[in-house]
Short mmCIF file of C-alpha atoms in Angstrom, two decimals:
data_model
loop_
_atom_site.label_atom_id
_atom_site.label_comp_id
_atom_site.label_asym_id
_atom_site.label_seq_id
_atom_site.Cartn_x
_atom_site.Cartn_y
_atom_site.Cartn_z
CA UNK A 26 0.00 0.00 0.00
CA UNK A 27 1.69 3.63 -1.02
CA UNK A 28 1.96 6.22 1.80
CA UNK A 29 0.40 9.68 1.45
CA UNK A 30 2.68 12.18 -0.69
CA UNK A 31 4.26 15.02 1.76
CA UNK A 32 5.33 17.85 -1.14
CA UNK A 33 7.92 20.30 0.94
CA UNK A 34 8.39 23.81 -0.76
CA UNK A 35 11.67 25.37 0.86
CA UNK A 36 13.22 28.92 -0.24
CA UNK A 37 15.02 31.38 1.30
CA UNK A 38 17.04 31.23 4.43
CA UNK A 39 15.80 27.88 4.41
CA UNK A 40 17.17 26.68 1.43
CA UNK A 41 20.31 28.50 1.92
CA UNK A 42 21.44 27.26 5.05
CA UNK A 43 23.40 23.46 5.02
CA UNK A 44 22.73 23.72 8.76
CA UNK A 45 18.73 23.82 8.36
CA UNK A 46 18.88 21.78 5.80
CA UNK A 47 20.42 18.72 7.42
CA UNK A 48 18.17 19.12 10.19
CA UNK A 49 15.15 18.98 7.57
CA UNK A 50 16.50 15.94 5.86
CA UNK A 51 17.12 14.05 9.33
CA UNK A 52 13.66 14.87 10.42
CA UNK A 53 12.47 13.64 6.55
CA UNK A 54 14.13 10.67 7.43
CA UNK A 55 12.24 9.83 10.20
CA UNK A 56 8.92 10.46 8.90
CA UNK A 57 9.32 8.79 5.73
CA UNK A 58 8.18 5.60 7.96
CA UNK A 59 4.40 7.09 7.40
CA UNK A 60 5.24 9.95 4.25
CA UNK A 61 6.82 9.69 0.88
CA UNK A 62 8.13 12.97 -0.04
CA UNK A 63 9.26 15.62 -2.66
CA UNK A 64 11.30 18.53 -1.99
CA UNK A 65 10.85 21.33 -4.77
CA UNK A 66 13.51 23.67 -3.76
CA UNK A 67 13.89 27.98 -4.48
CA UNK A 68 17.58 29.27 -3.69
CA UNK A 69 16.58 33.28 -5.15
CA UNK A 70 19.92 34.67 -2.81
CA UNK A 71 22.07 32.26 -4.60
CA UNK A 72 20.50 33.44 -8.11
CA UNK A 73 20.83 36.77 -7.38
CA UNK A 74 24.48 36.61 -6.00
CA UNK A 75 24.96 35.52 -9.56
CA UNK A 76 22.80 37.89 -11.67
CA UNK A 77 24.83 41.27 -9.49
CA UNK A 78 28.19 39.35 -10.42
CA UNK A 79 27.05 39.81 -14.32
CA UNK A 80 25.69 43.26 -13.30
CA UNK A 81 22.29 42.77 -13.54
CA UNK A 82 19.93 43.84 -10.90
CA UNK A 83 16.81 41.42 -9.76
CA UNK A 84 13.71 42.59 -10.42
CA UNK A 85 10.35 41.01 -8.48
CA UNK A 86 6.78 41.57 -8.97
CA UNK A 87 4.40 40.42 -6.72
CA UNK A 88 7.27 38.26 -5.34
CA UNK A 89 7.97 36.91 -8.78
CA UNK A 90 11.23 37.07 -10.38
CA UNK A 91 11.12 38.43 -13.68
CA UNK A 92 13.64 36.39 -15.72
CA UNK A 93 14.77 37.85 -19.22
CA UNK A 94 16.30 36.00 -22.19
CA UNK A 95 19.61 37.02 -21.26
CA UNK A 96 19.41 36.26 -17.66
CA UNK A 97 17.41 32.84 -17.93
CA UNK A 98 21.02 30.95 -18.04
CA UNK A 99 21.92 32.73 -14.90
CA UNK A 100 19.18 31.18 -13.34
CA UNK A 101 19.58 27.75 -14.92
CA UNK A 102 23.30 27.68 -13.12
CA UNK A 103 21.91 29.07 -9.86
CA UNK A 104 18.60 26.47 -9.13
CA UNK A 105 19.04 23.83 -11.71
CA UNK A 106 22.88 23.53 -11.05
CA UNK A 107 24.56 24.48 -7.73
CA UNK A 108 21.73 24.51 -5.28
CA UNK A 109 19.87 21.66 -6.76
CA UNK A 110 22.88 19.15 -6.23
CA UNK A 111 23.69 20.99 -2.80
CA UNK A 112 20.76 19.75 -1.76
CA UNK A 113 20.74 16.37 -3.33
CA UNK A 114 24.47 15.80 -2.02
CA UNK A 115 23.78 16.68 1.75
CA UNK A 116 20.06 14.75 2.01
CA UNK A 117 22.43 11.90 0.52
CA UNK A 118 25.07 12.04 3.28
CA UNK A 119 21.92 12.15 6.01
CA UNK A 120 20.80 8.58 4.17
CA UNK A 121 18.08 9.89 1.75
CA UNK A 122 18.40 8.24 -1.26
CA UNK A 123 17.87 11.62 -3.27
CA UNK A 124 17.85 11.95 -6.90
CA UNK A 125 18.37 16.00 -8.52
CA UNK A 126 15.95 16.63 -11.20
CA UNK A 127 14.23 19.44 -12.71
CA UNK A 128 10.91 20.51 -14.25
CA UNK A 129 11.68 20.04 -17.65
CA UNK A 130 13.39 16.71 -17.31
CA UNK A 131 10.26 13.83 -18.01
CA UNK A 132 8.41 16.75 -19.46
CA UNK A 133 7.28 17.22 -15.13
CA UNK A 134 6.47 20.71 -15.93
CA UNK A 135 5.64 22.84 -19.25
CA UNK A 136 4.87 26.00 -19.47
CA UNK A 137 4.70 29.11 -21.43
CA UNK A 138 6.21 32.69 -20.82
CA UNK A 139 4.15 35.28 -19.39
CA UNK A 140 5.05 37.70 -21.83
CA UNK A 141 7.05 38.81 -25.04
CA UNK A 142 10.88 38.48 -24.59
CA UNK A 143 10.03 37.18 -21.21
CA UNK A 144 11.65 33.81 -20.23
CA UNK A 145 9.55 33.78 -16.48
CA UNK A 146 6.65 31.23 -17.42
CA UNK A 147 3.15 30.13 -16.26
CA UNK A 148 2.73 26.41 -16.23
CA UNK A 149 0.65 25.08 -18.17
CA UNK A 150 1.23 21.27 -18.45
CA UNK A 151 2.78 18.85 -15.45
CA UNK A 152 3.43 15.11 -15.99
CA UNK A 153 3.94 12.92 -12.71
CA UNK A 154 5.45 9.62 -14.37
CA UNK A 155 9.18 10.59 -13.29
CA UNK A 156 8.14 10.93 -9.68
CA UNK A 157 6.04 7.72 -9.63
CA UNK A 158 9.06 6.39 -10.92
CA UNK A 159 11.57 7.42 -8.47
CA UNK A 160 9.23 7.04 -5.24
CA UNK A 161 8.50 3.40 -6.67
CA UNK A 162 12.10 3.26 -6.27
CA UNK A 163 12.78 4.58 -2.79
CA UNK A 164 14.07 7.91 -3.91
CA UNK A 165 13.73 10.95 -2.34
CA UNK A 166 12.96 13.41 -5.81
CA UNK A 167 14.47 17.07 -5.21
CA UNK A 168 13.10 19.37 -7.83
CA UNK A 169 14.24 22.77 -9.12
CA UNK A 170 11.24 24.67 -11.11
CA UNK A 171 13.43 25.51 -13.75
CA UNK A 172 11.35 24.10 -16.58
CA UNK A 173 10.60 23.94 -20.71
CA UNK A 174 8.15 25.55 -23.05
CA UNK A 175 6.40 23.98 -26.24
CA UNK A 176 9.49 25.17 -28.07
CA UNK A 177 11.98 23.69 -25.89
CA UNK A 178 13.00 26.97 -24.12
CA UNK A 179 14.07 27.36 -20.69
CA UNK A 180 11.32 28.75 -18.08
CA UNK A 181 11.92 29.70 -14.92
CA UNK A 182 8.76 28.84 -12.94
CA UNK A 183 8.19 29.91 -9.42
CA UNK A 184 9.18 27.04 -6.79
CA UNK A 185 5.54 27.64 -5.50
CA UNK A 186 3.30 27.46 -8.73
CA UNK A 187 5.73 24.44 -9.34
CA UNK A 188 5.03 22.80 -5.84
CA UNK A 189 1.22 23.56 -6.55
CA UNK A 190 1.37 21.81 -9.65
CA UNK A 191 2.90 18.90 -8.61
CA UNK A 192 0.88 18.78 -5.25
CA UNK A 193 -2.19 18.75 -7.69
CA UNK A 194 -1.10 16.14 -10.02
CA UNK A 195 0.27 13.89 -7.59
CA UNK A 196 -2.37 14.07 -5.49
CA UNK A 197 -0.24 15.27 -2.72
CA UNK A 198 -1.87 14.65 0.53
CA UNK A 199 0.41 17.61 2.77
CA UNK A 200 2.29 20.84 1.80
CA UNK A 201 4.54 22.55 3.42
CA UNK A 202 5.64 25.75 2.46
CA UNK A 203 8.89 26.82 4.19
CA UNK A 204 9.32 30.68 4.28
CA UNK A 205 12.06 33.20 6.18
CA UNK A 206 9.02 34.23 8.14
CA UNK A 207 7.08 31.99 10.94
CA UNK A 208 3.83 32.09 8.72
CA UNK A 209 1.46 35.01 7.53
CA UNK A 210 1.80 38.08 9.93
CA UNK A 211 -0.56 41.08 10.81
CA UNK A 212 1.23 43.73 12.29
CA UNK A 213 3.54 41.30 13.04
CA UNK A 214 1.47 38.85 14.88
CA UNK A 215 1.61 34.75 14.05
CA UNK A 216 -2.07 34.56 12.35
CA UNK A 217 -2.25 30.66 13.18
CA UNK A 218 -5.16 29.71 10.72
CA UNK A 219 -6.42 31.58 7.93
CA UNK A 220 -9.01 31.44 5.10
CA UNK A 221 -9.81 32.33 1.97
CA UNK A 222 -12.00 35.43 1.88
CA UNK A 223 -9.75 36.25 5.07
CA UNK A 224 -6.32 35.84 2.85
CA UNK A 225 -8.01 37.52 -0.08
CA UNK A 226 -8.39 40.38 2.40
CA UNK A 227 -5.18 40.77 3.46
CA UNK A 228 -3.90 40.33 -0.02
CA UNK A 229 -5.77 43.47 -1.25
CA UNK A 230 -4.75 45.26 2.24
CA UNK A 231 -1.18 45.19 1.04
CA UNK A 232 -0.71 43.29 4.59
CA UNK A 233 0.13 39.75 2.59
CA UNK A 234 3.36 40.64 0.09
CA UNK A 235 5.84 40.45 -1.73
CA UNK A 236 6.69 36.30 -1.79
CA UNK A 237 4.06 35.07 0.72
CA UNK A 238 1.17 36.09 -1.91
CA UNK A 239 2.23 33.53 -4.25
CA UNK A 240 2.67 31.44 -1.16
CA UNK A 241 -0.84 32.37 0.04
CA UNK A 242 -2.39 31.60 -3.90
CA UNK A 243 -1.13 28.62 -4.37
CA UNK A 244 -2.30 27.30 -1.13
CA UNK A 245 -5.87 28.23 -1.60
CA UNK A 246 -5.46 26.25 -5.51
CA UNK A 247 -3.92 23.21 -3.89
CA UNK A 248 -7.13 22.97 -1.02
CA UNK A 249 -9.55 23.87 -4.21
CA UNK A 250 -7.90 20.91 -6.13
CA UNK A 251 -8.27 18.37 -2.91
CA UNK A 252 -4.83 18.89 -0.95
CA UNK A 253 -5.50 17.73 2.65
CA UNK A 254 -3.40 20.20 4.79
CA UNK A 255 -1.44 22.99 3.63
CA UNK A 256 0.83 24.83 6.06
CA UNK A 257 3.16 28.22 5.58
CA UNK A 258 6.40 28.56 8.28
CA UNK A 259 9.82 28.69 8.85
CA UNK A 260 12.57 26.21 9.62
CA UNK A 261 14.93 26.94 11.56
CA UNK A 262 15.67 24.03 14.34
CA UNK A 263 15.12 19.94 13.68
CA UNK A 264 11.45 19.61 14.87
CA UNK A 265 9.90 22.40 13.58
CA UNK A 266 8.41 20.34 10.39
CA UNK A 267 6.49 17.83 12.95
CA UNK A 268 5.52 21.30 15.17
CA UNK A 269 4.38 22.61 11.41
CA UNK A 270 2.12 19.40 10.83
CA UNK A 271 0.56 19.53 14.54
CA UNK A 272 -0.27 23.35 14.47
CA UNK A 273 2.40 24.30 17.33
CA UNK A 274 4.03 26.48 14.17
CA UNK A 275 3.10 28.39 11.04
CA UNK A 276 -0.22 29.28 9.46
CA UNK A 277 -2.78 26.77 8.37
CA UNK A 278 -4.41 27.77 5.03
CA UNK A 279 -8.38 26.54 4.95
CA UNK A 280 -11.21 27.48 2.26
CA UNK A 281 -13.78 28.63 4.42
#
């Protein structure tokens, strides 16, 4: 009998830090007993270390990176190359049997760019067969979102659309959304549960921002499209995903 699907979105500090991360892949360990899991992975600081050392200055909307033609290599080195197989080589040496993919590769994710000269994409398409494959096979899949078009052009897709999409087509039965922040704030208050006309609120407020409203959307798709739980929140110390899952951390997302 197949265990429920645990999808883990981690950015930021999060996905920066060797020292978080080992403590995330020891605690992955020990709930893979009950879980299987995919990690779908951001790593924007070390992408932007690389875009200033060409010169070129980030630019975000709405939390989104926008990604030109020229830059999209940049950012092919930065998730699909050096923190994708940081990630896969230290969840290796904790005894995860990890395996470094990204969205193009089994056609995972396709997509198309949100606009003319643009090389930041919407998805549009998402194949599961390459993760059945590799959970079938004990592995622990760690995905960048760096995906394809119709034309076989490099997207870069945002780690959360890409952790929605694959929560949705794999029929994930958890996410977890890791974030720099302890969940979504007001005034800088915890808010411990939210919903959607409450998140929509906020959102139009200006009091959700910057990275958590992408956050914020694609946890309201993911409950729409049947996800079980879905939880925003930092990680900081081993134990925090397992405080996450019982509501001792972070903000649980609900419809209503």
């Amino acid at each position: 009998m197949s265990k429920p699907l645990m999808i883990i979105k981690t950015g930021g500090r999060a996905a920066e830090n060797s020292g978080a991360l080992r403590h995330l892949a020891e605690e992955i360990k020990e709930l893979s007993r009950s879980y299987d899991f995919l990690l779908v992975h951001g790593g924007g600081a070390a992408v932007s270390a690389i875009q200033k050392t060409y010169g070129i200055e980030p630019v975000f909307k709405d939390g989104i990176r926008m990604t030109s033609e020229k830059e999209m290599d940049l950012v092919d080195m930065g998730l699909a190359g050096l923190m994708n197989k940081k990630i896969v080589r230290l969840f290796s040496s904790c005894g995860l049997l990890s395996v470094g993919i990204s969205g193009a590769d089994g056609s995972m994710l396709t997509g198309e760019p949100i606009g003319e000269g643009s090389r930041t994409g919407r998805i549009t398409g998402s194949d599961r067969k390459i993760i059945d494959l590799l959970l079938q096979g004990g592995f622990t899949p760690i995905v960048s979102p760096v995906s394809s078009d119709s034309r076989g052009g490099a997207l870069n897709i945002n780690a959360d659309e890409a952790a929605l999409a694959l929560g949705i087509a794999c029929k994930a039965d958890t996410i977890v959304f890791l974030s720099d922040i302890p969940g979504i704030l007001n005034s800088g208050e915890l808010i411990d549960r939210i919903n959607e006309p409450e998140a929509d609120r906020l959102i139009e407020q200006g009091i959700i921002s910057g990275g958590m409203i992408p956050k914020v959307r694609s946890s309201l798709k993911a409950l729409h499209e049947g996800a079980g739980t879905v939880v925003i929140g930092e990680y900081i110390n081993q134990g925090d995903l397992n405080n996450l899952l019982k509501g001792n951390k972070g903000t649980k997302i609900w419809l209503k």
